[in-house]
JSON list of C-alpha atoms in Angstrom, two decimals:
[
{"chain": "A", "resi": 1, "resn": "GLU", "atom": "CA", "xyz": [92.23, 85.54, 110.10]},
{"chain": "A", "resi": 2, "resn": "THR", "atom": "CA", "xyz": [91.70, 87.79, 107.07]},
{"chain": "A", "resi": 3, "resn": "ALA", "atom": "CA", "xyz": [94.42, 90.29, 106.35]},
{"chain": "A", "resi": 4, "resn": "VAL", "atom": "CA", "xyz": [93.81, 90.90, 102.64]},
{"chain": "A", "resi": 5, "resn": "PHE", "atom": "CA", "xyz": [90.52, 92.65, 102.08]},
{"chain": "A", "resi": 6, "resn": "GLN", "atom": "CA", "xyz": [88.75, 92.89, 98.75]},
{"chain": "A", "resi": 7, "resn": "THR", "atom": "CA", "xyz": [85.66, 94.84, 97.77]},
{"chain": "A", "resi": 8, "resn": "PRO", "atom": "CA", "xyz": [83.17, 94.19, 96.39]},
{"chain": "A", "resi": 9, "resn": "ASN", "atom": "CA", "xyz": [82.60, 90.46, 96.91]},
{"chain": "A", "resi": 10, "resn": "TYR", "atom": "CA", "xyz": [80.39, 90.27, 93.83]},
{"chain": "A", "resi": 11, "resn": "HIS", "atom": "CA", "xyz": [79.72, 92.48, 90.86]},
{"chain": "A", "resi": 12, "resn": "VAL", "atom": "CA", "xyz": [77.28, 91.96, 88.00]},
{"chain": "A", "resi": 13, "resn": "THR", "atom": "CA", "xyz": [77.48, 94.30, 85.04]},
{"chain": "A", "resi": 14, "resn": "GLN", "atom": "CA", "xyz": [76.85, 94.54, 81.33]},
{"chain": "A", "resi": 15, "resn": "VAL", "atom": "CA", "xyz": [79.25, 94.39, 78.42]},
{"chain": "A", "resi": 16, "resn": "GLY", "atom": "CA", "xyz": [81.00, 97.69, 77.83]},
{"chain": "A", "resi": 17, "resn": "ASN", "atom": "CA", "xyz": [80.70, 99.03, 81.36]},
{"chain": "A", "resi": 18, "resn": "GLU", "atom": "CA", "xyz": [83.61, 100.10, 83.54]},
{"chain": "A", "resi": 19, "resn": "VAL", "atom": "CA", "xyz": [84.27, 98.36, 86.87]},
{"chain": "A", "resi": 20, "resn": "SER", "atom": "CA", "xyz": [86.74, 98.89, 89.69]},
{"chain": "A", "resi": 21, "resn": "PHE", "atom": "CA", "xyz": [87.87, 96.48, 92.37]},
{"chain": "A", "resi": 22, "resn": "ASN", "atom": "CA", "xyz": [89.68, 97.42, 95.55]},
{"chain": "A", "resi": 23, "resn": "CYS", "atom": "CA", "xyz": [92.23, 95.56, 97.62]},
{"chain": "A", "resi": 24, "resn": "LYS", "atom": "CA", "xyz": [93.92, 96.42, 100.88]},
{"chain": "A", "resi": 25, "resn": "GLN", "atom": "CA", "xyz": [96.39, 94.41, 102.94]},
{"chain": "A", "resi": 26, "resn": "THR", "atom": "CA", "xyz": [97.18, 94.98, 106.60]},
{"chain": "A", "resi": 27, "resn": "LEU", "atom": "CA", "xyz": [100.23, 92.73, 106.78]},
{"chain": "A", "resi": 28, "resn": "GLY", "atom": "CA", "xyz": [102.82, 95.41, 106.04]},
{"chain": "A", "resi": 29, "resn": "HIS", "atom": "CA", "xyz": [103.88, 93.55, 102.91]},
{"chain": "A", "resi": 30, "resn": "ASP", "atom": "CA", "xyz": [105.82, 95.17, 100.09]},
{"chain": "A", "resi": 31, "resn": "THR", "atom": "CA", "xyz": [104.41, 93.19, 97.18]},
{"chain": "A", "resi": 32, "resn": "MET", "atom": "CA", "xyz": [100.83, 92.85, 95.93]},
{"chain": "A", "resi": 33, "resn": "TYR", "atom": "CA", "xyz": [99.28, 90.92, 93.07]},
{"chain": "A", "resi": 34, "resn": "TRP", "atom": "CA", "xyz": [96.17, 90.48, 90.99]},
{"chain": "A", "resi": 35, "resn": "TYR", "atom": "CA", "xyz": [95.32, 86.95, 89.88]},
{"chain": "A", "resi": 36, "resn": "LYS", "atom": "CA", "xyz": [92.43, 85.85, 87.69]},
{"chain": "A", "resi": 37, "resn": "GLN", "atom": "CA", "xyz": [90.65, 82.58, 88.47]},
{"chain": "A", "resi": 38, "resn": "ASP", "atom": "CA", "xyz": [88.49, 81.54, 85.55]},
{"chain": "A", "resi": 39, "resn": "SER", "atom": "CA", "xyz": [85.49, 79.23, 85.42]},
{"chain": "A", "resi": 40, "resn": "LYS", "atom": "CA", "xyz": [87.78, 76.19, 85.08]},
{"chain": "A", "resi": 41, "resn": "LYS", "atom": "CA", "xyz": [89.64, 77.33, 88.23]},
{"chain": "A", "resi": 42, "resn": "LEU", "atom": "CA", "xyz": [92.78, 78.19, 86.27]},
{"chain": "A", "resi": 43, "resn": "LEU", "atom": "CA", "xyz": [94.70, 80.70, 88.41]},
{"chain": "A", "resi": 44, "resn": "LYS", "atom": "CA", "xyz": [96.83, 83.11, 86.43]},
{"chain": "A", "resi": 45, "resn": "ILE", "atom": "CA", "xyz": [98.82, 86.17, 87.46]},
{"chain": "A", "resi": 46, "resn": "MET", "atom": "CA", "xyz": [97.86, 89.47, 85.86]},
{"chain": "A", "resi": 47, "resn": "PHE", "atom": "CA", "xyz": [99.93, 92.10, 87.65]},
{"chain": "A", "resi": 48, "resn": "SER", "atom": "CA", "xyz": [102.40, 92.45, 90.48]},
{"chain": "A", "resi": 49, "resn": "TYR", "atom": "CA", "xyz": [103.44, 95.61, 92.31]},
{"chain": "A", "resi": 50, "resn": "ASN", "atom": "CA", "xyz": [106.40, 96.04, 94.62]},
{"chain": "A", "resi": 51, "resn": "ASN", "atom": "CA", "xyz": [106.31, 99.20, 96.74]},
{"chain": "A", "resi": 52, "resn": "LYS", "atom": "CA", "xyz": [103.86, 100.86, 94.37]},
{"chain": "A", "resi": 53, "resn": "GLN", "atom": "CA", "xyz": [105.93, 99.98, 91.29]},
{"chain": "A", "resi": 54, "resn": "LEU", "atom": "CA", "xyz": [104.69, 97.63, 88.61]},
{"chain": "A", "resi": 55, "resn": "ILE", "atom": "CA", "xyz": [107.05, 94.65, 88.32]},
{"chain": "A", "resi": 56, "resn": "VAL", "atom": "CA", "xyz": [104.98, 92.03, 86.56]},
{"chain": "A", "resi": 57, "resn": "ASN", "atom": "CA", "xyz": [102.59, 92.76, 83.74]},
{"chain": "A", "resi": 58, "resn": "GLU", "atom": "CA", "xyz": [101.46, 89.61, 82.02]},
{"chain": "A", "resi": 59, "resn": "THR", "atom": "CA", "xyz": [99.78, 89.52, 78.65]},
{"chain": "A", "resi": 60, "resn": "VAL", "atom": "CA", "xyz": [96.56, 91.17, 79.72]},
{"chain": "A", "resi": 61, "resn": "PRO", "atom": "CA", "xyz": [94.18, 93.19, 77.50]},
{"chain": "A", "resi": 62, "resn": "ARG", "atom": "CA", "xyz": [94.76, 96.92, 77.68]},
{"chain": "A", "resi": 63, "resn": "ARG", "atom": "CA", "xyz": [91.31, 97.51, 79.14]},
{"chain": "A", "resi": 64, "resn": "PHE", "atom": "CA", "xyz": [92.75, 96.23, 82.44]},
{"chain": "A", "resi": 65, "resn": "SER", "atom": "CA", "xyz": [94.70, 98.78, 84.47]},
{"chain": "A", "resi": 66, "resn": "PRO", "atom": "CA", "xyz": [96.04, 98.35, 87.99]},
{"chain": "A", "resi": 67, "resn": "GLN", "atom": "CA", "xyz": [96.50, 101.29, 90.34]},
{"chain": "A", "resi": 68, "resn": "SER", "atom": "CA", "xyz": [98.51, 101.50, 93.53]},
{"chain": "A", "resi": 69, "resn": "SER", "atom": "CA", "xyz": [98.41, 104.53, 95.82]},
{"chain": "A", "resi": 70, "resn": "ASP", "atom": "CA", "xyz": [100.69, 102.99, 98.43]},
{"chain": "A", "resi": 71, "resn": "LYS", "atom": "CA", "xyz": [102.10, 99.58, 99.15]},
{"chain": "A", "resi": 72, "resn": "ALA", "atom": "CA", "xyz": [99.03, 98.54, 101.15]},
{"chain": "A", "resi": 73, "resn": "HIS", "atom": "CA", "xyz": [96.54, 99.19, 98.37]},
{"chain": "A", "resi": 74, "resn": "LEU", "atom": "CA", "xyz": [96.18, 97.76, 94.88]},
{"chain": "A", "resi": 75, "resn": "ASN", "atom": "CA", "xyz": [93.09, 98.40, 92.79]},
{"chain": "A", "resi": 76, "resn": "LEU", "atom": "CA", "xyz": [92.05, 97.05, 89.42]},
{"chain": "A", "resi": 77, "resn": "ARG", "atom": "CA", "xyz": [90.03, 98.89, 86.83]},
{"chain": "A", "resi": 78, "resn": "ILE", "atom": "CA", "xyz": [88.48, 97.33, 83.75]},
{"chain": "A", "resi": 79, "resn": "LYS", "atom": "CA", "xyz": [87.51, 100.02, 81.26]},
{"chain": "A", "resi": 80, "resn": "SER", "atom": "CA", "xyz": [85.06, 98.21, 79.03]},
{"chain": "A", "resi": 81, "resn": "VAL", "atom": "CA", "xyz": [84.22, 94.73, 80.23]},
{"chain": "A", "resi": 82, "resn": "GLU", "atom": "CA", "xyz": [83.82, 91.77, 77.89]},
{"chain": "A", "resi": 83, "resn": "PRO", "atom": "CA", "xyz": [82.01, 88.48, 78.55]},
{"chain": "A", "resi": 84, "resn": "GLU", "atom": "CA", "xyz": [85.35, 86.65, 78.88]},
{"chain": "A", "resi": 85, "resn": "ASP", "atom": "CA", "xyz": [86.21, 88.89, 81.84]},
{"chain": "A", "resi": 86, "resn": "SER", "atom": "CA", "xyz": [83.71, 86.95, 83.96]},
{"chain": "A", "resi": 87, "resn": "ALA", "atom": "CA", "xyz": [85.87, 85.36, 86.62]},
{"chain": "A", "resi": 88, "resn": "VAL", "atom": "CA", "xyz": [86.99, 85.64, 90.21]},
{"chain": "A", "resi": 89, "resn": "TYR", "atom": "CA", "xyz": [89.69, 88.26, 90.68]},
{"chain": "A", "resi": 90, "resn": "LEU", "atom": "CA", "xyz": [91.98, 87.43, 93.57]},
{"chain": "A", "resi": 91, "resn": "CYS", "atom": "CA", "xyz": [94.23, 89.96, 95.23]},
{"chain": "A", "resi": 92, "resn": "ALA", "atom": "CA", "xyz": [97.26, 88.72, 97.14]},
{"chain": "A", "resi": 93, "resn": "SER", "atom": "CA", "xyz": [100.27, 90.06, 98.99]},
{"chain": "A", "resi": 94, "resn": "SER", "atom": "CA", "xyz": [103.68, 88.77, 100.01]},
{"chain": "A", "resi": 95, "resn": "ARG", "atom": "CA", "xyz": [106.41, 90.13, 102.25]},
{"chain": "A", "resi": 96, "resn": "ASP", "atom": "CA", "xyz": [108.56, 90.89, 99.23]},
{"chain": "A", "resi": 97, "resn": "ARG", "atom": "CA", "xyz": [109.13, 89.52, 95.75]},
{"chain": "A", "resi": 98, "resn": "ALA", "atom": "CA", "xyz": [111.70, 86.90, 96.74]},
{"chain": "A", "resi": 99, "resn": "SER", "atom": "CA", "xyz": [111.18, 83.45, 95.38]},
{"chain": "A", "resi": 100, "resn": "ALA", "atom": "CA", "xyz": [110.10, 81.64, 98.51]},
{"chain": "A", "resi": 101, "resn": "GLU", "atom": "CA", "xyz": [107.66, 84.12, 99.92]},
{"chain": "A", "resi": 102, "resn": "THR", "atom": "CA", "xyz": [104.18, 82.96, 100.82]},
{"chain": "A", "resi": 103, "resn": "LEU", "atom": "CA", "xyz": [101.21, 84.58, 99.09]},
{"chain": "A", "resi": 104, "resn": "TYR", "atom": "CA", "xyz": [98.28, 85.67, 101.23]},
{"chain": "A", "resi": 105, "resn": "PHE", "atom": "CA", "xyz": [95.08, 85.84, 99.21]},
{"chain": "A", "resi": 106, "resn": "GLY", "atom": "CA", "xyz": [91.92, 87.81, 99.68]},
{"chain": "A", "resi": 107, "resn": "SER", "atom": "CA", "xyz": [88.54, 86.14, 99.27]},
{"chain": "A", "resi": 108, "resn": "GLY", "atom": "CA", "xyz": [88.14, 87.45, 95.75]},
{"chain": "A", "resi": 109, "resn": "THR", "atom": "CA", "xyz": [85.73, 89.55, 93.71]},
{"chain": "A", "resi": 110, "resn": "ARG", "atom": "CA", "xyz": [83.41, 87.53, 91.50]},
{"chain": "A", "resi": 111, "resn": "LEU", "atom": "CA", "xyz": [82.67, 89.44, 88.31]},
{"chain": "A", "resi": 112, "resn": "THR", "atom": "CA", "xyz": [79.77, 88.42, 86.08]},
{"chain": "A", "resi": 113, "resn": "VAL", "atom": "CA", "xyz": [79.46, 90.14, 82.72]},
{"chain": "A", "resi": 114, "resn": "LEU", "atom": "CA", "xyz": [76.06, 89.79, 81.09]},
{"chain": "B", "resi": 1, "resn": "GLY", "atom": "CA", "xyz": [109.05, 79.44, 80.31]},
{"chain": "B", "resi": 2, "resn": "ASP", "atom": "CA", "xyz": [107.97, 77.99, 83.61]},
{"chain": "B", "resi": 3, "resn": "SER", "atom": "CA", "xyz": [105.14, 75.51, 83.77]},
{"chain": "B", "resi": 4, "resn": "VAL", "atom": "CA", "xyz": [103.44, 73.27, 86.31]},
{"chain": "B", "resi": 5, "resn": "THR", "atom": "CA", "xyz": [101.48, 70.16, 85.41]},
{"chain": "B", "resi": 6, "resn": "GLN", "atom": "CA", "xyz": [98.86, 68.54, 87.58]},
{"chain": "B", "resi": 7, "resn": "THR", "atom": "CA", "xyz": [97.65, 65.52, 85.69]},
{"chain": "B", "resi": 8, "resn": "GLU", "atom": "CA", "xyz": [94.49, 64.83, 87.69]},
{"chain": "B", "resi": 9, "resn": "GLY", "atom": "CA", "xyz": [91.57, 67.21, 87.48]},
{"chain": "B", "resi": 10, "resn": "LEU", "atom": "CA", "xyz": [89.55, 65.29, 90.04]},
{"chain": "B", "resi": 11, "resn": "VAL", "atom": "CA", "xyz": [90.53, 62.72, 92.63]},
{"chain": "B", "resi": 12, "resn": "THR", "atom": "CA", "xyz": [87.79, 60.94, 94.57]},
{"chain": "B", "resi": 13, "resn": "LEU", "atom": "CA", "xyz": [88.71, 58.94, 97.66]},
{"chain": "B", "resi": 14, "resn": "THR", "atom": "CA", "xyz": [87.14, 57.11, 100.54]},
{"chain": "B", "resi": 15, "resn": "GLU", "atom": "CA", "xyz": [87.92, 58.51, 103.97]},
{"chain": "B", "resi": 16, "resn": "GLY", "atom": "CA", "xyz": [90.94, 56.83, 105.52]},
{"chain": "B", "resi": 17, "resn": "LEU", "atom": "CA", "xyz": [92.67, 55.96, 102.27]},
{"chain": "B", "resi": 18, "resn": "PRO", "atom": "CA", "xyz": [96.02, 57.52, 101.30]},
{"chain": "B", "resi": 19, "resn": "VAL", "atom": "CA", "xyz": [96.16, 60.65, 99.19]},
{"chain": "B", "resi": 20, "resn": "MET", "atom": "CA", "xyz": [98.63, 61.37, 96.42]},
{"chain": "B", "resi": 21, "resn": "LEU", "atom": "CA", "xyz": [98.22, 64.36, 94.11]},
{"chain": "B", "resi": 22, "resn": "ASN", "atom": "CA", "xyz": [100.71, 64.62, 91.30]},
{"chain": "B", "resi": 23, "resn": "CYS", "atom": "CA", "xyz": [102.76, 67.68, 90.41]},
{"chain": "B", "resi": 24, "resn": "THR", "atom": "CA", "xyz": [105.59, 68.00, 87.91]},
{"chain": "B", "resi": 25, "resn": "TYR", "atom": "CA", "xyz": [107.25, 71.16, 86.71]},
{"chain": "B", "resi": 26, "resn": "GLN", "atom": "CA", "xyz": [109.52, 72.71, 84.13]},
{"chain": "B", "resi": 27, "resn": "SER", "atom": "CA", "xyz": [111.77, 75.64, 84.91]},
{"chain": "B", "resi": 28, "resn": "THR", "atom": "CA", "xyz": [115.07, 77.08, 83.75]},
{"chain": "B", "resi": 29, "resn": "TYR", "atom": "CA", "xyz": [115.81, 78.12, 87.34]},
{"chain": "B", "resi": 30, "resn": "SER", "atom": "CA", "xyz": [116.10, 76.19, 90.59]},
{"chain": "B", "resi": 31, "resn": "PRO", "atom": "CA", "xyz": [112.58, 76.93, 91.68]},
{"chain": "B", "resi": 32, "resn": "PHE", "atom": "CA", "xyz": [110.71, 76.84, 94.94]},
{"chain": "B", "resi": 33, "resn": "LEU", "atom": "CA", "xyz": [107.61, 74.67, 94.83]},
{"chain": "B", "resi": 34, "resn": "PHE", "atom": "CA", "xyz": [104.40, 75.21, 96.76]},
{"chain": "B", "resi": 35, "resn": "TRP", "atom": "CA", "xyz": [101.05, 73.58, 97.41]},
{"chain": "B", "resi": 36, "resn": "TYR", "atom": "CA", "xyz": [98.09, 75.87, 97.98]},
{"chain": "B", "resi": 37, "resn": "VAL", "atom": "CA", "xyz": [94.66, 74.67, 99.09]},
{"chain": "B", "resi": 38, "resn": "GLN", "atom": "CA", "xyz": [91.33, 76.37, 98.41]},
{"chain": "B", "resi": 39, "resn": "HIS", "atom": "CA", "xyz": [88.25, 75.22, 100.27]},
{"chain": "B", "resi": 40, "resn": "LEU", "atom": "CA", "xyz": [84.85, 76.00, 98.84]},
{"chain": "B", "resi": 41, "resn": "ASN", "atom": "CA", "xyz": [84.08, 79.74, 98.87]},
{"chain": "B", "resi": 42, "resn": "GLU", "atom": "CA", "xyz": [87.38, 80.54, 100.57]},
{"chain": "B", "resi": 43, "resn": "ALA", "atom": "CA", "xyz": [90.65, 82.12, 99.52]},
{"chain": "B", "resi": 44, "resn": "PRO", "atom": "CA", "xyz": [93.58, 79.92, 98.48]},
{"chain": "B", "resi": 45, "resn": "LYS", "atom": "CA", "xyz": [96.08, 79.52, 101.30]},
{"chain": "B", "resi": 46, "resn": "LEU", "atom": "CA", "xyz": [99.51, 78.01, 101.59]},
{"chain": "B", "resi": 47, "resn": "LEU", "atom": "CA", "xyz": [99.66, 74.36, 102.59]},
{"chain": "B", "resi": 48, "resn": "LEU", "atom": "CA", "xyz": [103.35, 73.52, 102.01]},
{"chain": "B", "resi": 49, "resn": "LYS", "atom": "CA", "xyz": [106.48, 74.93, 100.45]},
{"chain": "B", "resi": 50, "resn": "SER", "atom": "CA", "xyz": [109.76, 73.29, 99.52]},
{"chain": "B", "resi": 51, "resn": "PHE", "atom": "CA", "xyz": [112.93, 73.90, 101.51]},
{"chain": "B", "resi": 52, "resn": "THR", "atom": "CA", "xyz": [116.37, 74.62, 100.12]},
{"chain": "B", "resi": 53, "resn": "ASP", "atom": "CA", "xyz": [117.99, 71.98, 102.33]},
{"chain": "B", "resi": 54, "resn": "ASN", "atom": "CA", "xyz": [115.97, 69.00, 101.10]},
{"chain": "B", "resi": 55, "resn": "LYS", "atom": "CA", "xyz": [113.92, 68.76, 104.28]},
{"chain": "B", "resi": 56, "resn": "ARG", "atom": "CA", "xyz": [110.45, 67.37, 103.71]},
{"chain": "B", "resi": 57, "resn": "PRO", "atom": "CA", "xyz": [107.80, 69.98, 104.52]},
{"chain": "B", "resi": 58, "resn": "GLU", "atom": "CA", "xyz": [104.76, 68.77, 106.46]},
{"chain": "B", "resi": 59, "resn": "HIS", "atom": "CA", "xyz": [101.51, 70.43, 107.48]},
{"chain": "B", "resi": 60, "resn": "GLN", "atom": "CA", "xyz": [98.15, 69.08, 108.67]},
{"chain": "B", "resi": 61, "resn": "GLY", "atom": "CA", "xyz": [99.31, 65.54, 107.87]},
{"chain": "B", "resi": 62, "resn": "PHE", "atom": "CA", "xyz": [100.28, 66.45, 104.31]},
{"chain": "B", "resi": 63, "resn": "HIS", "atom": "CA", "xyz": [103.84, 66.20, 103.05]},
{"chain": "B", "resi": 64, "resn": "ALA", "atom": "CA", "xyz": [105.66, 66.66, 99.77]},
{"chain": "B", "resi": 65, "resn": "THR", "atom": "CA", "xyz": [109.20, 65.95, 98.64]},
{"chain": "B", "resi": 66, "resn": "LEU", "atom": "CA", "xyz": [110.95, 67.95, 95.98]},
{"chain": "B", "resi": 67, "resn": "HIS", "atom": "CA", "xyz": [112.69, 65.59, 93.57]},
{"chain": "B", "resi": 68, "resn": "LYS", "atom": "CA", "xyz": [114.86, 67.63, 91.23]},
{"chain": "B", "resi": 69, "resn": "SER", "atom": "CA", "xyz": [115.84, 64.56, 89.21]},
{"chain": "B", "resi": 70, "resn": "SER", "atom": "CA", "xyz": [112.24, 63.97, 88.19]},
{"chain": "B", "resi": 71, "resn": "SER", "atom": "CA", "xyz": [111.05, 67.59, 88.54]},
{"chain": "B", "resi": 72, "resn": "SER", "atom": "CA", "xyz": [108.27, 66.54, 90.86]},
{"chain": "B", "resi": 73, "resn": "PHE", "atom": "CA", "xyz": [106.65, 67.73, 94.08]},
{"chain": "B", "resi": 74, "resn": "HIS", "atom": "CA", "xyz": [103.80, 65.29, 94.70]},
{"chain": "B", "resi": 75, "resn": "LEU", "atom": "CA", "xyz": [101.48, 65.91, 97.65]},
{"chain": "B", "resi": 76, "resn": "GLN", "atom": "CA", "xyz": [100.82, 62.98, 99.97]},
{"chain": "B", "resi": 77, "resn": "LYS", "atom": "CA", "xyz": [98.86, 62.15, 103.09]},
{"chain": "B", "resi": 78, "resn": "SER", "atom": "CA", "xyz": [98.59, 58.77, 104.73]},
{"chain": "B", "resi": 79, "resn": "SER", "atom": "CA", "xyz": [94.88, 58.94, 105.56]},
{"chain": "B", "resi": 80, "resn": "ALA", "atom": "CA", "xyz": [92.31, 61.20, 103.91]},
{"chain": "B", "resi": 81, "resn": "GLN", "atom": "CA", "xyz": [89.75, 63.08, 106.02]},
{"chain": "B", "resi": 82, "resn": "LEU", "atom": "CA", "xyz": [86.42, 64.49, 104.91]},
{"chain": "B", "resi": 83, "resn": "SER", "atom": "CA", "xyz": [87.72, 67.99, 105.67]},
{"chain": "B", "resi": 84, "resn": "ASP", "atom": "CA", "xyz": [90.51, 67.51, 103.11]},
{"chain": "B", "resi": 85, "resn": "SER", "atom": "CA", "xyz": [87.96, 67.94, 100.32]},
{"chain": "B", "resi": 86, "resn": "ALA", "atom": "CA", "xyz": [89.14, 71.04, 98.46]},
{"chain": "B", "resi": 87, "resn": "LEU", "atom": "CA", "xyz": [90.94, 72.33, 95.37]},
{"chain": "B", "resi": 88, "resn": "TYR", "atom": "CA", "xyz": [94.70, 71.86, 95.51]},
{"chain": "B", "resi": 89, "resn": "TYR", "atom": "CA", "xyz": [97.12, 73.90, 93.44]},
{"chain": "B", "resi": 90, "resn": "CYS", "atom": "CA", "xyz": [100.76, 73.12, 92.87]},
{"chain": "B", "resi": 91, "resn": "ALA", "atom": "CA", "xyz": [102.80, 76.25, 92.11]},
{"chain": "B", "resi": 92, "resn": "LEU", "atom": "CA", "xyz": [106.32, 77.26, 91.18]},
{"chain": "B", "resi": 93, "resn": "SER", "atom": "CA", "xyz": [108.09, 80.48, 92.10]},
{"chain": "B", "resi": 94, "resn": "ARG", "atom": "CA", "xyz": [110.31, 82.26, 89.63]},
{"chain": "B", "resi": 95, "resn": "ALA", "atom": "CA", "xyz": [113.44, 83.87, 91.06]},
{"chain": "B", "resi": 96, "resn": "ASN", "atom": "CA", "xyz": [113.32, 87.53, 92.11]},
{"chain": "B", "resi": 97, "resn": "THR", "atom": "CA", "xyz": [109.78, 88.30, 91.06]},
{"chain": "B", "resi": 98, "resn": "GLY", "atom": "CA", "xyz": [107.74, 86.37, 93.59]},
{"chain": "B", "resi": 99, "resn": "LYS", "atom": "CA", "xyz": [105.58, 85.47, 90.63]},
{"chain": "B", "resi": 100, "resn": "LEU", "atom": "CA", "xyz": [103.87, 82.15, 91.18]},
{"chain": "B", "resi": 101, "resn": "THR", "atom": "CA", "xyz": [102.98, 79.96, 88.23]},
{"chain": "B", "resi": 102, "resn": "PHE", "atom": "CA", "xyz": [100.10, 77.69, 89.16]},
{"chain": "B", "resi": 103, "resn": "GLY", "atom": "CA", "xyz": [99.07, 74.32, 87.83]},
{"chain": "B", "resi": 104, "resn": "HIS", "atom": "CA", "xyz": [95.47, 73.79, 86.73]},
{"chain": "B", "resi": 105, "resn": "GLY", "atom": "CA", "xyz": [94.50, 72.48, 90.14]},
{"chain": "B", "resi": 106, "resn": "THR", "atom": "CA", "xyz": [93.23, 69.12, 91.38]},
{"chain": "B", "resi": 107, "resn": "ILE", "atom": "CA", "xyz": [89.88, 68.79, 93.11]},
{"chain": "B", "resi": 108, "resn": "LEU", "atom": "CA", "xyz": [90.05, 66.28, 95.95]},
{"chain": "B", "resi": 109, "resn": "ARG", "atom": "CA", "xyz": [86.72, 64.81, 97.07]},
{"chain": "B", "resi": 110, "resn": "VAL", "atom": "CA", "xyz": [86.75, 62.61, 100.15]},
{"chain": "B", "resi": 111, "resn": "HIS", "atom": "CA", "xyz": [83.59, 60.66, 100.91]},
{"chain": "B", "resi": 112, "resn": "PRO", "atom": "CA", "xyz": [82.60, 58.53, 103.90]}
]
């Protein structure tokens, strides 16, 4: 049963354009994440928010900016996309940021940059 | 820093044979270890996670034992099913951030 919702499912765009992805979770969780899954299926964290506050910001190009209006929503904006940004972007949530908490993933947004 | 190593990129098995997917890790903390499974065109979801009291977690016939001496958390199942075909990630959780560090993933293909 889906509880982490991502839109859009797919997005095709050209180099230099701006894109935005949305994520909403209905689990009442405090912590949300953006992960990038590349073409080789490598899954790497980009950002983590706990109660609207940024707590993890990995080495990510500055053109990526997360936005959180409340703890149920976490969006991702890419200002000027590059070909290497083509990937699946997975949103996830967990009850809190404790070590043993399970991540619940959305189905992902597949970005293709032409 | 933390790292997780999954040595096999692809494991191909005949239905009914035992499954073992390798996972070793490096961490400066006492980490929690997880296995996530991603079926084709689906979201990754939790399969197993390690316990603090050395119990062996089990789910859907899969089990894994955390061996701190060898820094391993291998995934095992006694008899593979066709529906087990998927991408399996081993992951490690860093204390107090909830940040998961994933291995590169192992594709398991089970054929009749």
